[in-house]
Amino acid sequence: MKDKIKNIGSLEDLQALYTEIFGKNGTMTQKLKNMANLTNEERTVINAENAELRQLFKDKQNELELAALNAKLATEKIDVTLDVEPKNRGTIHPLTQALKEISSIAQSLGYTLMTGPEIEDDWHNFTALNTPEYHPARDMQDTFFLENGNVMRTQTSAVQIRAMEKYGTPIKMFFIGPTYRKEMNATHTPMFHQIEGLCVDKNVTIADLLGTLRTILSKFFEKDIEMRVRPSYFPFTEPSVEIDMKWGDKWLELLGGGIVHPNVLRNCGIDPEQYQGFAFGLGWDRLAMLKYGLNDLRAFYDGDIRWLKNSGF
Ligand code: DAH
């Protein structure tokens, strides 16, 4: 029997023989079943035989498996010096890359990333933002109206309202998302992205707004960013400011912001006597263009693979 095992040449034959000996009606199985009728000496002999046979099977199995592996390796050699066909590897779109970057910077400052719908109702897009019907500021944004009275979100400021309604105070929220306005030229597309930031707490001042923006922008552009502040007007902030950023030797208009108007807080059930906040909103695509040194916004949306490749993305 031992020689039989040793001389076996394939795993299939080994398995067949194993079943013959250790299977349900196998010879060793029978012997083991019959042990109760045997003397101690006889049992010791059978136990030893059982152990030895199992070991032989195991060794043989290892030997055969190794041989099979070696045979496989010998026939499946890969020639790593062969030229491979160039593959088109996809990458994450630059706008998305930059978006992830700036979001994680905001999160590192304790801002919660919010979401909000692209189709908004009048309340979130305008009225709650202290821009009631017939308010002249509604004309500043060429709105796409839907038949049911809803609008395509014209500004991410709508998400501020959703954030305050949902989470109350204190709150620090950050959002990037698409916004829609009826405009189309080299610097404007009907869909563009805005960033929105909001911080409401006790004793928040405009200095906090400036410090926060400077930190976020300096981290994003990986250099110290110089800013300048001009007075401005938005219905939802008082005072309102516009902030420019120094880029090379030029000042670029960057964003709008200010201290959240008491009416806006009240509209979200927050007591303006106790809480103040700052808010800011800015065009995201232009910021990403600056980061990558691009001058035509439309390239981001054309989906031209050659452009993406040549731009090193
Ligand atoms: N929503 C404004 C716009 O689209 C930008 C803006 C200005 C957002 C001031 C703000 C803010 O949060 O406080 O032009």
CSV table of C-alpha atoms and ligand atoms in Angstrom, one decimal:
chain,number,residue,atom,x,y,z
A,1,MET,CA,0.0,0.0,0.0
A,2,LYS,CA,2.8,2.4,0.9
A,3,ASP,CA,4.6,1.8,-2.4
A,4,LYS,CA,1.3,2.3,-4.2
A,5,ILE,CA,1.0,5.7,-2.7
A,6,LYS,CA,4.6,6.6,-3.4
A,7,ASN,CA,4.3,5.6,-7.0
A,8,ILE,CA,1.1,7.5,-7.8
A,9,GLY,CA,1.6,10.1,-10.6
A,10,SER,CA,-1.4,12.3,-10.5
A,11,LEU,CA,-3.6,14.2,-8.0
A,12,GLU,CA,-6.7,12.4,-9.4
A,13,ASP,CA,-5.3,9.0,-8.8
A,14,LEU,CA,-4.2,10.0,-5.4
A,15,GLN,CA,-7.7,11.2,-4.6
A,16,ALA,CA,-9.2,7.9,-5.8
A,17,LEU,CA,-6.8,5.9,-3.7
A,18,TYR,CA,-7.5,8.1,-0.7
A,19,THR,CA,-11.3,7.3,-1.0
A,20,GLU,CA,-10.5,3.6,-1.3
A,21,ILE,CA,-8.7,3.7,2.1
A,22,PHE,CA,-10.3,6.5,4.0
A,23,GLY,CA,-13.7,6.9,2.3
A,24,LYS,CA,-17.0,5.9,3.8
A,25,ASN,CA,-16.4,2.2,3.1
A,26,GLY,CA,-12.6,2.5,2.9
A,27,THR,CA,-10.3,-0.2,4.2
A,28,MET,CA,-8.9,1.9,7.0
A,29,THR,CA,-12.3,3.2,7.9
A,30,GLN,CA,-13.5,-0.3,8.3
A,31,LYS,CA,-10.6,-1.2,10.5
A,32,LEU,CA,-11.2,1.9,12.7
A,33,LYS,CA,-14.8,1.1,13.1
A,34,ASN,CA,-13.9,-2.4,14.3
A,35,MET,CA,-11.5,-1.2,16.9
A,36,ALA,CA,-13.9,-1.9,19.8
A,37,ASN,CA,-13.4,-5.6,19.3
A,38,LEU,CA,-9.6,-5.5,19.4
A,39,THR,CA,-6.9,-5.7,22.0
A,40,ASN,CA,-4.9,-2.7,23.0
A,41,GLU,CA,-1.8,-4.0,21.1
A,42,GLU,CA,-3.9,-4.4,17.9
A,43,ARG,CA,-5.3,-0.9,18.3
A,44,THR,CA,-1.9,0.6,18.7
A,45,VAL,CA,-0.8,-1.1,15.4
A,46,ILE,CA,-3.8,0.2,13.5
A,47,ASN,CA,-3.5,3.7,14.9
A,48,ALA,CA,0.1,3.8,13.8
A,49,GLU,CA,-0.7,2.5,10.4
A,50,ASN,CA,-3.5,5.1,10.1
A,51,ALA,CA,-1.2,8.0,11.0
A,52,GLU,CA,1.5,6.8,8.7
A,53,LEU,CA,-0.8,6.4,5.7
A,54,ARG,CA,-2.3,9.8,6.2
A,55,GLN,CA,1.2,11.4,6.4
A,56,LEU,CA,2.2,9.6,3.2
A,57,PHE,CA,-0.9,11.0,1.4
A,58,LYS,CA,-0.1,14.4,2.6
A,59,ASP,CA,3.5,14.3,1.5
A,60,LYS,CA,2.4,12.9,-1.9
A,61,GLN,CA,-0.2,15.6,-2.3
A,62,ASN,CA,2.4,18.3,-1.6
A,63,GLU,CA,4.8,16.8,-4.0
A,64,LEU,CA,2.2,16.5,-6.8
A,65,GLU,CA,1.0,20.1,-6.2
A,66,LEU,CA,4.4,21.5,-6.3
A,67,ALA,CA,5.2,19.6,-9.5
A,68,ALA,CA,1.9,21.0,-11.1
A,69,LEU,CA,2.9,24.5,-10.1
A,70,ASN,CA,6.3,24.2,-11.5
A,71,ALA,CA,4.9,22.9,-14.7
A,72,LYS,CA,2.5,25.8,-14.9
A,73,LEU,CA,5.3,28.3,-14.2
A,74,ALA,CA,7.4,26.8,-16.9
A,75,THR,CA,4.7,27.2,-19.6
A,76,GLU,CA,3.3,30.5,-18.5
A,77,LYS,CA,6.4,32.6,-18.6
A,78,ILE,CA,5.8,36.3,-19.3
A,79,ASP,CA,8.3,38.3,-21.3
A,80,VAL,CA,8.4,41.6,-19.4
A,81,THR,CA,10.6,43.1,-22.1
A,82,LEU,CA,7.9,43.0,-24.7
A,83,ASP,CA,6.3,46.3,-25.7
A,84,VAL,CA,2.8,46.8,-24.4
A,85,GLU,CA,0.0,48.5,-26.2
A,86,PRO,CA,-0.4,52.0,-24.6
A,87,LYS,CA,-3.6,52.1,-22.6
A,88,ASN,CA,-5.8,55.1,-22.1
A,89,ARG,CA,-5.8,55.5,-18.4
A,90,GLY,CA,-8.6,57.7,-17.0
A,91,THR,CA,-7.9,60.3,-14.3
A,92,ILE,CA,-10.1,62.4,-12.1
A,93,HIS,CA,-11.3,65.6,-13.8
A,94,PRO,CA,-9.3,68.6,-12.7
A,95,LEU,CA,-12.4,70.4,-11.4
A,96,THR,CA,-13.2,67.4,-9.3
A,97,GLN,CA,-9.6,67.1,-8.1
A,98,ALA,CA,-9.5,70.7,-7.0
A,99,LEU,CA,-13.0,70.4,-5.5
A,100,LYS,CA,-11.9,67.6,-3.3
A,101,GLU,CA,-8.8,69.6,-2.3
A,102,ILE,CA,-10.7,72.7,-1.2
A,103,SER,CA,-13.4,70.6,0.5
A,104,SER,CA,-10.9,68.8,2.7
A,105,ILE,CA,-9.2,72.2,3.5
A,106,ALA,CA,-12.6,73.5,4.7
A,107,GLN,CA,-13.2,70.3,6.7
A,108,SER,CA,-9.9,70.6,8.3
A,109,LEU,CA,-11.1,73.9,9.7
A,110,GLY,CA,-14.2,72.3,11.2
A,111,TYR,CA,-16.7,73.0,8.3
A,112,THR,CA,-19.4,70.4,7.6
A,113,LEU,CA,-19.9,69.6,3.9
A,114,MET,CA,-23.5,70.2,3.0
A,115,THR,CA,-25.7,69.2,0.1
A,116,GLY,CA,-28.7,70.8,-1.4
A,117,PRO,CA,-31.0,70.5,-4.4
A,118,GLU,CA,-30.3,72.0,-7.8
A,119,ILE,CA,-34.0,72.8,-8.3
A,120,GLU,CA,-34.9,75.2,-5.5
A,121,ASP,CA,-38.1,76.7,-4.3
A,122,ASP,CA,-38.5,80.4,-4.1
A,123,TRP,CA,-38.1,80.5,-0.3
A,124,HIS,CA,-34.6,79.0,-0.2
A,125,ASN,CA,-33.3,80.7,-3.3
A,126,PHE,CA,-34.7,84.2,-2.6
A,127,THR,CA,-37.2,84.9,0.0
A,128,ALA,CA,-35.5,83.5,3.1
A,129,LEU,CA,-32.3,85.2,1.8
A,130,ASN,CA,-34.0,88.5,2.5
A,131,THR,CA,-34.9,88.9,-1.2
A,132,PRO,CA,-38.7,88.9,-1.2
A,133,GLU,CA,-40.8,89.1,-4.4
A,134,TYR,CA,-40.3,92.4,-6.2
A,135,HIS,CA,-37.0,93.0,-4.5
A,136,PRO,CA,-34.8,94.6,-7.1
A,137,ALA,CA,-31.9,92.3,-6.3
A,138,ARG,CA,-33.8,89.5,-8.0
A,139,ASP,CA,-32.9,91.1,-11.3
A,140,MET,CA,-29.2,90.7,-10.6
A,141,GLN,CA,-29.5,87.0,-11.4
A,142,ASP,CA,-31.0,85.8,-14.8
A,143,THR,CA,-33.1,83.1,-13.4
A,144,PHE,CA,-34.3,79.9,-15.1
A,145,PHE,CA,-37.9,79.5,-13.9
A,146,LEU,CA,-39.7,76.2,-13.9
A,147,GLU,CA,-43.4,75.9,-14.7
A,148,ASN,CA,-44.3,75.1,-11.1
A,149,GLY,CA,-42.7,78.3,-9.7
A,150,ASN,CA,-39.5,76.6,-8.7
A,151,VAL,CA,-36.1,77.8,-10.1
A,152,MET,CA,-32.8,76.3,-11.1
A,153,ARG,CA,-30.7,77.3,-8.1
A,154,THR,CA,-29.2,80.7,-9.0
A,155,GLN,CA,-26.9,80.8,-6.0
A,156,THR,CA,-25.5,78.3,-3.5
A,157,SER,CA,-26.6,80.7,-0.8
A,158,ALA,CA,-29.8,78.7,-0.8
A,159,VAL,CA,-27.9,75.9,0.9
A,160,GLN,CA,-27.1,78.3,3.8
A,161,ILE,CA,-30.8,78.4,4.5
A,162,ARG,CA,-31.2,74.7,4.3
A,163,ALA,CA,-28.2,74.3,6.7
A,164,MET,CA,-29.5,76.6,9.3
A,165,GLU,CA,-33.0,75.2,9.1
A,166,LYS,CA,-31.7,71.7,9.5
A,167,TYR,CA,-28.9,72.1,12.0
A,168,GLY,CA,-29.6,75.3,13.9
A,169,THR,CA,-26.8,77.0,15.8
A,170,PRO,CA,-23.9,77.0,16.1
A,171,ILE,CA,-23.0,76.0,12.6
A,172,LYS,CA,-20.1,76.0,10.2
A,173,MET,CA,-21.0,74.7,6.8
A,174,PHE,CA,-19.3,74.5,3.4
A,175,PHE,CA,-20.8,73.7,0.1
A,176,ILE,CA,-19.8,73.5,-3.6
A,177,GLY,CA,-22.3,72.8,-6.2
A,178,PRO,CA,-23.8,73.8,-9.6
A,179,THR,CA,-25.8,77.0,-10.1
A,180,TYR,CA,-27.7,78.2,-13.1
A,181,ARG,CA,-28.1,81.5,-14.8
A,182,LYS,CA,-29.1,82.5,-18.3
A,183,GLU,CA,-25.7,83.7,-19.6
A,184,MET,CA,-23.1,82.4,-22.1
A,185,ASN,CA,-19.8,83.8,-23.2
A,186,ALA,CA,-16.0,83.2,-22.7
A,187,THR,CA,-16.2,83.7,-19.0
A,188,HIS,CA,-19.7,82.6,-18.2
A,189,THR,CA,-21.6,79.3,-18.8
A,190,PRO,CA,-25.3,78.8,-18.0
A,191,MET,CA,-24.2,76.2,-15.4
A,192,PHE,CA,-21.3,77.1,-13.2
A,193,HIS,CA,-20.2,76.1,-9.7
A,194,GLN,CA,-20.2,78.2,-6.6
A,195,ILE,CA,-18.7,77.7,-3.2
A,196,GLU,CA,-20.7,78.8,-0.2
A,197,GLY,CA,-19.4,79.1,3.4
A,198,LEU,CA,-21.4,80.0,6.5
A,199,CYS,CA,-20.4,80.3,10.1
A,200,VAL,CA,-23.0,81.2,12.8
A,201,ASP,CA,-22.0,81.4,16.4
A,202,LYS,CA,-21.8,83.9,19.3
A,203,ASN,CA,-19.4,86.7,18.7
A,204,VAL,CA,-18.6,86.1,15.1
A,205,THR,CA,-17.1,89.1,13.4
A,206,ILE,CA,-16.0,90.2,9.9
A,207,ALA,CA,-12.4,89.6,11.0
A,208,ASP,CA,-13.3,85.9,11.3
A,209,LEU,CA,-14.5,85.9,7.7
A,210,LEU,CA,-11.3,87.5,6.5
A,211,GLY,CA,-9.1,85.1,8.5
A,212,THR,CA,-11.0,82.0,7.4
A,213,LEU,CA,-10.9,83.0,3.7
A,214,ARG,CA,-7.2,83.8,3.9
A,215,THR,CA,-6.4,80.5,5.5
A,216,ILE,CA,-8.5,78.5,3.0
A,217,LEU,CA,-7.1,80.3,-0.1
A,218,SER,CA,-3.5,80.2,1.1
A,219,LYS,CA,-3.7,76.5,1.6
A,220,PHE,CA,-5.5,75.9,-1.7
A,221,PHE,CA,-2.9,77.9,-3.7
A,222,GLU,CA,0.0,76.8,-1.5
A,223,LYS,CA,1.2,80.4,-1.0
A,224,ASP,CA,0.4,83.4,1.1
A,225,ILE,CA,-2.6,85.1,-0.4
A,226,GLU,CA,-3.0,88.9,-0.2
A,227,MET,CA,-6.6,90.2,-0.1
A,228,ARG,CA,-8.4,93.5,-0.2
A,229,VAL,CA,-11.9,94.4,0.9
A,230,ARG,CA,-14.4,96.7,-0.7
A,231,PRO,CA,-17.9,97.6,0.5
A,232,SER,CA,-20.7,96.1,-1.5
A,233,TYR,CA,-24.3,95.2,-1.3
A,234,PHE,CA,-26.1,91.8,-1.0
A,235,PRO,CA,-29.6,91.5,0.4
A,236,PHE,CA,-28.6,88.7,2.7
A,237,THR,CA,-25.6,90.3,4.4
A,238,GLU,CA,-25.1,93.6,6.3
A,239,PRO,CA,-22.5,94.9,6.1
A,240,SER,CA,-21.6,93.3,2.7
A,241,VAL,CA,-18.2,93.2,1.2
A,242,GLU,CA,-16.5,92.1,-1.9
A,243,ILE,CA,-13.0,90.7,-1.6
A,244,ASP,CA,-10.3,90.8,-4.2
A,245,MET,CA,-7.2,88.6,-4.3
A,246,LYS,CA,-3.8,89.6,-5.5
A,247,TRP,CA,-2.6,87.4,-8.3
A,248,GLY,CA,0.8,88.3,-9.8
A,249,ASP,CA,0.6,92.1,-9.9
A,250,LYS,CA,-3.2,92.3,-10.5
A,251,TRP,CA,-6.2,92.4,-8.2
A,252,LEU,CA,-8.9,89.9,-9.1
A,253,GLU,CA,-12.4,90.1,-7.9
A,254,LEU,CA,-12.9,87.0,-5.9
A,255,LEU,CA,-16.0,86.8,-3.8
A,256,GLY,CA,-18.9,88.3,-2.0
A,257,GLY,CA,-19.6,88.0,1.6
A,258,GLY,CA,-20.5,89.7,4.8
A,259,ILE,CA,-22.2,89.4,8.1
A,260,VAL,CA,-25.4,87.5,7.8
A,261,HIS,CA,-28.4,89.8,7.8
A,262,PRO,CA,-30.6,89.6,10.9
A,263,ASN,CA,-33.6,88.9,8.7
A,264,VAL,CA,-32.0,85.8,7.3
A,265,LEU,CA,-31.2,84.5,10.8
A,266,ARG,CA,-34.8,85.2,11.8
A,267,ASN,CA,-36.1,83.4,8.7
A,268,CYS,CA,-34.3,80.3,9.9
A,269,GLY,CA,-35.6,80.6,13.5
A,270,ILE,CA,-32.3,82.0,14.9
A,271,ASP,CA,-32.3,84.9,17.3
A,272,PRO,CA,-30.0,87.6,15.9
A,273,GLU,CA,-29.6,89.2,19.3
A,274,GLN,CA,-27.8,86.1,20.4
A,275,TYR,CA,-26.1,84.8,17.2
A,276,GLN,CA,-24.1,86.4,14.4
A,277,GLY,CA,-22.6,84.8,11.4
A,278,PHE,CA,-20.5,85.4,8.4
A,279,ALA,CA,-21.2,84.1,4.9
A,280,PHE,CA,-19.3,84.1,1.6
A,281,GLY,CA,-20.0,82.9,-1.9
A,282,LEU,CA,-17.7,82.6,-4.9
A,283,GLY,CA,-17.3,81.2,-8.3
A,284,TRP,CA,-15.6,77.9,-8.0
A,285,ASP,CA,-14.6,77.3,-11.7
A,286,ARG,CA,-12.6,80.5,-12.0
A,287,LEU,CA,-10.7,79.6,-8.8
A,288,ALA,CA,-9.8,76.3,-10.3
A,289,MET,CA,-8.8,77.9,-13.6
A,290,LEU,CA,-6.4,80.2,-11.7
A,291,LYS,CA,-4.9,77.2,-9.9
A,292,TYR,CA,-4.3,75.4,-13.2
A,293,GLY,CA,-3.3,78.6,-15.2
A,294,LEU,CA,-6.2,78.3,-17.7
A,295,ASN,CA,-7.9,81.1,-19.4
A,296,ASP,CA,-11.0,79.6,-21.0
A,297,LEU,CA,-13.6,78.2,-18.7
A,298,ARG,CA,-15.3,76.2,-21.4
A,299,ALA,CA,-12.4,73.8,-21.7
A,300,PHE,CA,-13.4,72.4,-18.4
A,301,TYR,CA,-16.7,71.3,-19.8
A,302,ASP,CA,-15.9,70.3,-23.4
A,303,GLY,CA,-14.8,66.9,-22.3
A,304,ASP,CA,-12.0,66.9,-24.9
A,305,ILE,CA,-9.6,64.1,-23.9
A,306,ARG,CA,-6.8,65.7,-25.9
A,307,TRP,CA,-7.1,68.9,-23.9
A,308,LEU,CA,-7.1,67.1,-20.6
A,309,LYS,CA,-4.0,65.1,-21.7
A,310,ASN,CA,-2.1,68.1,-23.0
A,311,SER,CA,-2.9,70.0,-19.9
A,312,GLY,CA,-1.1,67.3,-17.9
A,313,PHE,CA,-4.2,66.1,-16.0
B,1,DAH,N1,-24.9,84.6,-3.7
B,1,DAH,C1,-24.0,85.7,-4.1
B,1,DAH,C2,-23.9,85.6,-5.6
B,1,DAH,O1,-24.3,84.6,-6.2
B,1,DAH,C3,-22.6,85.5,-3.5
B,1,DAH,C4,-22.6,85.8,-2.1
B,1,DAH,C5,-22.5,87.0,-1.6
B,1,DAH,C6,-22.8,84.7,-1.2
B,1,DAH,C7,-22.5,87.3,-0.2
B,1,DAH,C8,-22.8,85.0,0.2
B,1,DAH,C9,-22.6,86.3,0.6
B,1,DAH,O2,-23.0,84.0,1.1
B,1,DAH,O3,-22.6,86.5,2.0
B,1,DAH,O4,-23.5,86.6,-6.2
